[in-house]
Coordinates of C-alpha atoms in Angstrom, one line a residue:
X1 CA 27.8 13.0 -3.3
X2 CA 25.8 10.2 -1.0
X3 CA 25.6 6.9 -0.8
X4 CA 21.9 5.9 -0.5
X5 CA 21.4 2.0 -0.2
X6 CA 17.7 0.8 -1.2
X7 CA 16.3 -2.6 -0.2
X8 CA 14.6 -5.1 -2.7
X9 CA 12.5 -4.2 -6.0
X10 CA 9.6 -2.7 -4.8
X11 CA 7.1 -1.0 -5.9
X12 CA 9.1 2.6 -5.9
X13 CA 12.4 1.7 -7.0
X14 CA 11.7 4.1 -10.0
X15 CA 10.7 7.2 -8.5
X16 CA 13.2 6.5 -5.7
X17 CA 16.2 6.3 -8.5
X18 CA 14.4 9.9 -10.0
X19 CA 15.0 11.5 -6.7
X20 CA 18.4 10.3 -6.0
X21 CA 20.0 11.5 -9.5
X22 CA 17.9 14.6 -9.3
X23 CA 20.0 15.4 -5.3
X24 CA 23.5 14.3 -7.7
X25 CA 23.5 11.5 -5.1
X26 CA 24.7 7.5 -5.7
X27 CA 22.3 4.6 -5.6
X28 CA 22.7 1.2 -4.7
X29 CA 20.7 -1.6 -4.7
X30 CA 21.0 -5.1 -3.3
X31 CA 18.3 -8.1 -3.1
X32 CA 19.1 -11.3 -4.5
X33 CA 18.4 -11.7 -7.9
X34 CA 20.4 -11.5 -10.8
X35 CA 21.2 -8.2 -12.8
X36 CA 19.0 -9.3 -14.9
X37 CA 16.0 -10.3 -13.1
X38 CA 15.9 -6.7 -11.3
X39 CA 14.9 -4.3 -12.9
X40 CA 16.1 -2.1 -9.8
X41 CA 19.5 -3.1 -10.3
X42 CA 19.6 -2.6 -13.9
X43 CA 18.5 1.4 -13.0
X44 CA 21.2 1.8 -10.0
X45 CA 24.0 2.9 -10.4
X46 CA 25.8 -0.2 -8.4
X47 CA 24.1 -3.5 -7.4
X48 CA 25.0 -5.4 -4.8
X49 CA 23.9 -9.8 -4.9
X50 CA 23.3 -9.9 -1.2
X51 CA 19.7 -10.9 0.1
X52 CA 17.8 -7.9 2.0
X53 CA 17.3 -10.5 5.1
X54 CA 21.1 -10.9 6.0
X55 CA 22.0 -8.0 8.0
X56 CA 25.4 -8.8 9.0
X57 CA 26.3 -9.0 5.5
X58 CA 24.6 -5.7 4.4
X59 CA 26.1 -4.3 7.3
X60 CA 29.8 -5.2 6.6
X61 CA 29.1 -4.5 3.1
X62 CA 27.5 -1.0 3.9
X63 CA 30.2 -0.3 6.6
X64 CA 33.2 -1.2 3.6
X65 CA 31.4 1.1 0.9
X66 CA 30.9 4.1 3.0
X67 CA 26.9 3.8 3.0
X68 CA 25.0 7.2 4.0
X69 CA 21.8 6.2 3.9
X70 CA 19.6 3.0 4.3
X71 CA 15.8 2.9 2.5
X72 CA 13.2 0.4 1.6
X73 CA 10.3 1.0 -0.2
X74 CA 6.5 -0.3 -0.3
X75 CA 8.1 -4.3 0.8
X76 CA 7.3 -4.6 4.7
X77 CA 9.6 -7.6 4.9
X78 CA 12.6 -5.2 3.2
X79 CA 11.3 -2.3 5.9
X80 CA 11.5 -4.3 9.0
X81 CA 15.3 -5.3 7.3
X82 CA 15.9 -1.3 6.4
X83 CA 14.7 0.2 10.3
X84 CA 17.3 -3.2 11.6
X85 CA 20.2 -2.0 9.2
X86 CA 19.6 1.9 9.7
X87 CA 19.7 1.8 13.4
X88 CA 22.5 -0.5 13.3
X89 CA 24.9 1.6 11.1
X90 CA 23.4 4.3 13.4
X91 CA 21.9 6.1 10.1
X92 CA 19.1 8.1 10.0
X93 CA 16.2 6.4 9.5
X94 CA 12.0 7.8 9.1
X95 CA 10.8 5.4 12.0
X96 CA 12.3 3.9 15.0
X97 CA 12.7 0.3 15.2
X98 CA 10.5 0.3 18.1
X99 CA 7.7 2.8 16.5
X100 CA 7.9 0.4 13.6
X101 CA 7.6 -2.6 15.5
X102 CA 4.5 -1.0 16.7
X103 CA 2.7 0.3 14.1
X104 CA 3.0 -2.2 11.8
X105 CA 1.4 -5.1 14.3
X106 CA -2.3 -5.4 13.5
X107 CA -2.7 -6.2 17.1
X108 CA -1.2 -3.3 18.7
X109 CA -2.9 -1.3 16.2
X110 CA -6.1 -2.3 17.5
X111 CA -5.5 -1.5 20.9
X112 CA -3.9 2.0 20.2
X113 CA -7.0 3.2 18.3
X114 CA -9.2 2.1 21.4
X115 CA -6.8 4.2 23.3
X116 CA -7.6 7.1 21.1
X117 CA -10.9 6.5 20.7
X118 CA -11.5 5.4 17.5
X119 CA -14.0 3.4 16.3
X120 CA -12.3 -1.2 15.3
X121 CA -14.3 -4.2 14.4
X122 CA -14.9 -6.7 17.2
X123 CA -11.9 -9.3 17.8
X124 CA -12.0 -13.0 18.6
X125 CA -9.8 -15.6 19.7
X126 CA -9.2 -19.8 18.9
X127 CA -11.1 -20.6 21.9
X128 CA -14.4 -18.7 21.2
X129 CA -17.3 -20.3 22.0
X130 CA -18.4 -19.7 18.0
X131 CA -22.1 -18.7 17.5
X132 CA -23.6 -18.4 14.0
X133 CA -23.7 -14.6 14.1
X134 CA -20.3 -14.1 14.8
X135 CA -19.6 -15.3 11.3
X136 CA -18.2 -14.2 8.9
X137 CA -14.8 -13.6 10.4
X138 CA -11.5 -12.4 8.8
X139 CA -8.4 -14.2 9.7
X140 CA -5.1 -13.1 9.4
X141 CA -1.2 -12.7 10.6
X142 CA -0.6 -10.3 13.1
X143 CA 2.4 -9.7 11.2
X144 CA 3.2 -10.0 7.9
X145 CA 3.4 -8.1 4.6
X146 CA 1.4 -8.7 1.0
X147 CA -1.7 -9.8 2.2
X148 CA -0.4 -13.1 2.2
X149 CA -1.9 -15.7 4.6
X150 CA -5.7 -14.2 4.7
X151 CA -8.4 -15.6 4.6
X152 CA -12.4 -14.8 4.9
X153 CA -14.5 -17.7 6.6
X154 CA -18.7 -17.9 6.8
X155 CA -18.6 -20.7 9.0
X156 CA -17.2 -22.0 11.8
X157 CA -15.8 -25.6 9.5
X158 CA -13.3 -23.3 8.0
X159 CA -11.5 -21.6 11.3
X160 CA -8.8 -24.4 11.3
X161 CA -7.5 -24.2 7.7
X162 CA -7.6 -20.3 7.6
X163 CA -5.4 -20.3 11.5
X164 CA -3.4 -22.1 9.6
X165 CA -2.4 -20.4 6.6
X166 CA -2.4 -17.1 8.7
X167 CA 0.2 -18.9 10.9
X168 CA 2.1 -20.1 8.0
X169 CA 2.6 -16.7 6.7
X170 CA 2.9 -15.0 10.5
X171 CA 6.2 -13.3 10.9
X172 CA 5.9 -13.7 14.7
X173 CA 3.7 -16.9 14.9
X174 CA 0.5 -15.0 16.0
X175 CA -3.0 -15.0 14.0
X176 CA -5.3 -12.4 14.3
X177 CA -9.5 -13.2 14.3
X178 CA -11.8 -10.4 13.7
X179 CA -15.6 -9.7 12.5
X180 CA -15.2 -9.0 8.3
X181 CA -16.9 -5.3 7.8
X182 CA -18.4 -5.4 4.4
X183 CA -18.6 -2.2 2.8
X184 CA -16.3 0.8 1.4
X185 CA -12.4 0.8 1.5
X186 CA -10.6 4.1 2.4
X187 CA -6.7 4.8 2.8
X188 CA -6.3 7.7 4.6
X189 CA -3.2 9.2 3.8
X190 CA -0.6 11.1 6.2
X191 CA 2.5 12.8 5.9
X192 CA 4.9 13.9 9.2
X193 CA 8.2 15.8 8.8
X194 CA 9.9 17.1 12.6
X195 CA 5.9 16.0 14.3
X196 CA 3.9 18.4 12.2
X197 CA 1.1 15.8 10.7
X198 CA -1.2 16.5 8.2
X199 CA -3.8 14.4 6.9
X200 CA -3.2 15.1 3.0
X201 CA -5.3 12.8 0.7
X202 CA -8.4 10.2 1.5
X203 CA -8.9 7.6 -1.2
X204 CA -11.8 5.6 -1.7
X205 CA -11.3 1.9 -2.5
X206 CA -13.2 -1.0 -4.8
X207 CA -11.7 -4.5 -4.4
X208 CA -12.7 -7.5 -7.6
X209 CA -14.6 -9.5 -5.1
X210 CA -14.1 -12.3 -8.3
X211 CA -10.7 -12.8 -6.7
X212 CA -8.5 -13.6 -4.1
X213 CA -7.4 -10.8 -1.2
X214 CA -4.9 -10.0 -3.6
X215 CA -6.8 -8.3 -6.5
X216 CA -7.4 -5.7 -8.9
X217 CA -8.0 -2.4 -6.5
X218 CA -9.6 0.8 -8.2
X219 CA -9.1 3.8 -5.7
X220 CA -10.1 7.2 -6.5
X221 CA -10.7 10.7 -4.4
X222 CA -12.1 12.9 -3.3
X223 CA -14.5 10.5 -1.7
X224 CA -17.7 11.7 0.5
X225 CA -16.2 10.3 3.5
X226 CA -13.8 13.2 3.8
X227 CA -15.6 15.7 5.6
X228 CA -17.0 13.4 8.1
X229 CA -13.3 11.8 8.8
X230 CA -11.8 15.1 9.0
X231 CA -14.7 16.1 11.6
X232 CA -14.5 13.2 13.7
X233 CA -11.4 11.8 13.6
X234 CA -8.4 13.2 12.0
X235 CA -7.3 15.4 15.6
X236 CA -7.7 11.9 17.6
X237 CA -5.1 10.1 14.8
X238 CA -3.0 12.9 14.5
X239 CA -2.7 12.7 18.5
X240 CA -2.3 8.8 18.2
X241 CA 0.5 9.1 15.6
X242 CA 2.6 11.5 17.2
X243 CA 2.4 9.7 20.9
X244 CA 3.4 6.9 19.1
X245 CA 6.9 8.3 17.6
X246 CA 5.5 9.1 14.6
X247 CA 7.5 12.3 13.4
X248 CA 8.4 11.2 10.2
X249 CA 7.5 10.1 6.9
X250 CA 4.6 8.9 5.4
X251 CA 1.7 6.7 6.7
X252 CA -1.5 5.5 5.6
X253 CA -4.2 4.4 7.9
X254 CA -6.8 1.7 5.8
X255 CA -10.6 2.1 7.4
X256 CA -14.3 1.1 5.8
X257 CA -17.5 2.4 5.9
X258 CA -19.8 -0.4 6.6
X259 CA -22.4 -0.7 3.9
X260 CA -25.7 -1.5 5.9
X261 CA -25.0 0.8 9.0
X262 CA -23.1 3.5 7.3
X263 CA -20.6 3.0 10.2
X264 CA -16.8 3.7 9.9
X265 CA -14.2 1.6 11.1
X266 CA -9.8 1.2 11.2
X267 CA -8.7 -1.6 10.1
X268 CA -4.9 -1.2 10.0
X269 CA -1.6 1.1 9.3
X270 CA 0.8 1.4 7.0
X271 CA 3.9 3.0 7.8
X272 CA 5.2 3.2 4.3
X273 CA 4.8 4.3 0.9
X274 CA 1.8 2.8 -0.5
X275 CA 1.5 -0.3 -2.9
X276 CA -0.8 1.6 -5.8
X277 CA 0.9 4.1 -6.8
X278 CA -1.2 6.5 -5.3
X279 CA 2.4 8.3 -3.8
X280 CA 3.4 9.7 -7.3
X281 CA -0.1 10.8 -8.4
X282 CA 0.4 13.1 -4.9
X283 CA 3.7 14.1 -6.3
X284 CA 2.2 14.9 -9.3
X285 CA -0.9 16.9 -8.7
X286 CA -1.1 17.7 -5.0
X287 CA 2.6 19.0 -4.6
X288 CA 3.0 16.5 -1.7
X289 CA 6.3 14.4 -2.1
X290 CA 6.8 11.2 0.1
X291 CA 9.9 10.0 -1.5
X292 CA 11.4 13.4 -1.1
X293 CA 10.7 13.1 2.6
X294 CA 12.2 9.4 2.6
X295 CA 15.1 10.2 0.4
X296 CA 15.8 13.4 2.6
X297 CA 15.8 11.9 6.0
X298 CA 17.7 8.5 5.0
X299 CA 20.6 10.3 3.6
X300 CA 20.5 13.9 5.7
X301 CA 18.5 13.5 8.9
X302 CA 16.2 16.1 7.9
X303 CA 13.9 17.5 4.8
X304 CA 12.9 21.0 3.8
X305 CA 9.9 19.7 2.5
X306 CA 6.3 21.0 4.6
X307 CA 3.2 19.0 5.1
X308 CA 0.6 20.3 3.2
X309 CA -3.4 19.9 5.3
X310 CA -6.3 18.1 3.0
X311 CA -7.2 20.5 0.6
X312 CA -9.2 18.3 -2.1
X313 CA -12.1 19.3 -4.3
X314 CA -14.5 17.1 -6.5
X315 CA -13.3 18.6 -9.8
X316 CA -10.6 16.4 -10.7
X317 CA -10.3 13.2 -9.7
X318 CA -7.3 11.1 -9.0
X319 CA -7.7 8.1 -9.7
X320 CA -5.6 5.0 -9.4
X321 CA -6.3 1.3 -10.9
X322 CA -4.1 -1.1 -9.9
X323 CA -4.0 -4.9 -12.0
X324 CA -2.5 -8.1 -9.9
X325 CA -1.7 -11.4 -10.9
X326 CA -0.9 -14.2 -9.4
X327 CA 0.7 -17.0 -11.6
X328 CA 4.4 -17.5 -11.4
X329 CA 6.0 -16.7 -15.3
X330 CA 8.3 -15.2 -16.9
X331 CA 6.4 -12.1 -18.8
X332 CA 5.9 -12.7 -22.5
X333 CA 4.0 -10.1 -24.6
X334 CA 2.9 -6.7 -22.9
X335 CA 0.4 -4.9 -25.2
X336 CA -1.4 -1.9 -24.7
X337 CA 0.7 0.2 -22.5
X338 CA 2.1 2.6 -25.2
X339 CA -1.2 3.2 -26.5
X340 CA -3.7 3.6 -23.7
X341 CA -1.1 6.4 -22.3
X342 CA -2.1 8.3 -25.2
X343 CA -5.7 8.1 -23.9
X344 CA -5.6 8.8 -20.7
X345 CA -5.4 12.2 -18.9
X346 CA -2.3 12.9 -17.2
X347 CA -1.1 9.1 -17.3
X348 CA 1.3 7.8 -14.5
X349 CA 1.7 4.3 -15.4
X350 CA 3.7 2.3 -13.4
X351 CA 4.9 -1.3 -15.1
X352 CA 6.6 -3.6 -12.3
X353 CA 7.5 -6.3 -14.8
X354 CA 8.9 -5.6 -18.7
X355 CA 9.1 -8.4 -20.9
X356 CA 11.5 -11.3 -20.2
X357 CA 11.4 -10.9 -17.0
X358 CA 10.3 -13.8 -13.9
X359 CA 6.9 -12.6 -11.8
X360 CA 7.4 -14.9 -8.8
X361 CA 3.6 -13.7 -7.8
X362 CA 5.1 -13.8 -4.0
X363 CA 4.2 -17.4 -3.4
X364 CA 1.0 -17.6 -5.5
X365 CA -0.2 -14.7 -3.3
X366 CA -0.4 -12.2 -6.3
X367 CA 1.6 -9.0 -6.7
X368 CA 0.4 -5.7 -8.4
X369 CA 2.3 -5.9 -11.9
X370 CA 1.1 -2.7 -13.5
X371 CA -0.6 0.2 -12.1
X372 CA -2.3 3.1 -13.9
X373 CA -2.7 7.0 -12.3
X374 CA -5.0 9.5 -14.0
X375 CA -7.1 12.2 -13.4
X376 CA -10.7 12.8 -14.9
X377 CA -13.7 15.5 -14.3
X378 CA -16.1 13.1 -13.3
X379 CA -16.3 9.4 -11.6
X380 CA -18.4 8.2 -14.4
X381 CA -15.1 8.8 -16.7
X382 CA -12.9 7.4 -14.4
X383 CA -15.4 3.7 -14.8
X384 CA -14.8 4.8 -18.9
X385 CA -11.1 4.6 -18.6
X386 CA -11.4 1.6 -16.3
X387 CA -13.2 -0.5 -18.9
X388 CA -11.1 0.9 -21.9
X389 CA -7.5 -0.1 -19.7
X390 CA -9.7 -4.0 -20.0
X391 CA -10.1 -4.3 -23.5
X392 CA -6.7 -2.7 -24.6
X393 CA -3.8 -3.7 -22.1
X394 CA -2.8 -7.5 -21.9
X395 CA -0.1 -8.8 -20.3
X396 CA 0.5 -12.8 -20.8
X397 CA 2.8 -15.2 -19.8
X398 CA 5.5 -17.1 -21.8
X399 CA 2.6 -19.3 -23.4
X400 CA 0.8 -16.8 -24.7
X401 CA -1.6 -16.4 -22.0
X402 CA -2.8 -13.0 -20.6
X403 CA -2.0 -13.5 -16.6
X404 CA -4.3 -10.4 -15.8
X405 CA -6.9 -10.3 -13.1
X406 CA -8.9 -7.0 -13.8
X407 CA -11.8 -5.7 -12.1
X408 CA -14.5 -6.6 -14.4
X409 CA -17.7 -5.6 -12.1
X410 CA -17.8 -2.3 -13.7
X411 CA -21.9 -2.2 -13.4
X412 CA -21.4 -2.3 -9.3
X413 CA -18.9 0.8 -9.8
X414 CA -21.6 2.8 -12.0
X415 CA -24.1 2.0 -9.1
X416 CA -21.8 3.2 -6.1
X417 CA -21.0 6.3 -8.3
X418 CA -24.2 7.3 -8.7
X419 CA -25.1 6.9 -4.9
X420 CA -21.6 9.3 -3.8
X421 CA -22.8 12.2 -6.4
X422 CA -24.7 13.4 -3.5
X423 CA -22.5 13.3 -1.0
X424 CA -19.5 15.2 -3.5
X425 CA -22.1 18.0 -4.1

């Protein structure tokens, strides 16, 4: 029996515990919060009260309790403290600290897809001599996790406050500038064991554009872009990823199609498991396990898992709606879940928070508190279920209040629907 030692309560923690009981391996957990305030901790089968941030004390800890393996989930801040720990208890670890260090700066980024040819949004610095149709701009840390510290500015009045959040919430001090692309999200997803990289799944994303950055997120595929990405693009990534160390894991590469030139565009990776959910729907219906692969590598150095290429069609869709909120509580009455599972096809609903328990909304920047995976036949069912998951689910705050932010602008979704039918044909 292992020792596998997992970082914070992240989305993940769930399907991570799954795995490690299903190997007959140990798991331990360690943030800190009290027993009772992690819902992690509750699920492990030992906890440790030591923040993920202090490495020397993970380390002794880790070095006393004969630790095998080191693993963080869908937390970038727990990552960067997993690739530290890993490398220091010389573990095996998905990603090097360097690849890491690399991949996950917005900057670098950037300047690897220009390498490879692919296709980013114009950048800016301070000092630009601003002109009116420069604007609007998207401002953000060059490092940092949650999608904390953004900010979207029309004019050039609002530069100063929005460099200063961004540096607030920086992990390295630096801001990023760039020209805001309006028009379709995508994740592209990736998985790599031993440098064989397959591009396995391409969702399509809707943001609430009633809320902040941090939002409720619908994401569903197949999506039209697929053929075109896989056409043009996915050979120049796949080249980028594995010059870059990328051999293993699972990444997830976030682009949009700009809505009034039709125009795609990368916007940033994510070397991780992905904050919707989207990861267990894979497991679920496209045979392609991430946390396998994590689990695997963290506690043997290797997987037997194999990649598996993009093989979607447009008669089921996946589909994935994520809720945030962002007011620090403690979680009073959650109704619903119980009996919209009973509606839904194939359900995979993923609750963060149970009753009770404190939602520290990560500074006021939101979090995702409950996520809901189906699958339907058609995309006008899947805007059916979104609307049905409104009016039944609530979650609300010691008060009484429901803390939800849906995505209400279902009419907008109906719309884009029908213009994709042709391009899923």
């Amino acid at each position: 029996m292992k020792k596998l030692l997992l970082l914070g309560n992240n989305l993940g923690f769930r399907e991570v515990e799954r795995y490690v009981h299903m190997r007959g391996d140990y798991l331990v957990v360690a943030d800190n919060l009290p027993e009772g305030k992690s819902a992690a901790k509750q699920i492990a089968d030992e906890s440790w009260d030591i923040s993920t941030l202090d490495i020397d004390a993970l380390y002794d800890k880790c070095m006393a309790e004969g630790i095998d393996g080191v693993l963080a989930t869908t937390g970038e801040r727990n990552l960067e403290s997993a690739v530290i720990l890993a490398e220091k208890l010389k573990l095996p670890f998905y990603v090097s600290k360097d690849t890491w260090k690399c991949m996950n700066d917005k900057r670098y980024f950037k300047e690897l897809c220009r390498e490879f040819d692919l296709p980013v949004s114009r950048d800016y610095s301070e000092d630009t001599t601003w002109k009116e149709e420069d604007f609007p701009v998207i401002v953000k840390p060059a490092l940092s996790s949650l999608n904390r510290g953004i900010t979207i500015c029309t004019k050039k009045e609002e530069l100063d406050n929005a460099c200063k959040l961004a540096r607030k919430y920086s992990q390295n001090g630096e801001i990023f500038i760039e020209k805001f692309i309006k028009g379709t999200q995508f994740s592209i997803f990736y998985h790599m064991v031993d440098g064989q990289i397959e591009c396995t799944d391409i969702l399509e994303l809707w943001r609430e554009e009633a809320y902040s950055v941090r939002c409720a997120v619908v994401a569903v595929s197949p999506t039209f872009l697929a053929e075109m990405y896989l056409k043009l693009y996915d050979e120049k990534v796949r080249n980028m990823l594995l010059k870059s160390g990328c051999l293993n894991g699972t990444t997830l590469l976030q682009g949009i199609v700009e809505e009034k030139t039709g125009k795609f565009y990368f916007i940033e990776n994510n070397y991780r498991l992905d904050g919707v959910g989207a990861f267990e729907m894979h497991r679920l219906f496209l045979g392609i396990d991430a946390v396998k692969i994590l689990v695997d590598i963290s506690l043997d150095g290797k997987t037997n898992f194999k990649p598996i290429p993009y093989s979607r069609k447009a008669d089921t869709q996946l589909s994935h709606y994520g809720i945030w909120a962002t007011e620090k509580c403690h979680i009073g009455k959650i109704e619903g879940i119980d009996e919209i599972s009973k509606l839904l096809h194939n359900p995979n609903i993923m609750l963060k928070y149970h009753e009770g328990e404190l939602f520290n909304a990560n500074d006021g920047g939101g979090d995702m508190i409950v996520g809901f995976g189906f699958t339907e036949s058609s995309r006008d069912n899947v805007m059916n279920n979104i609307q049905m998951i409104n009016k039944m689910v609530s979650i609300c705050n010691e008060n009484g209040d429901d803390i939800l932010k849906r995505y209400e602008n279902i009419e907008k979704l109906k719309r884009i629907s029908e213009e994709f039918k042709y391009f899923l044909k």
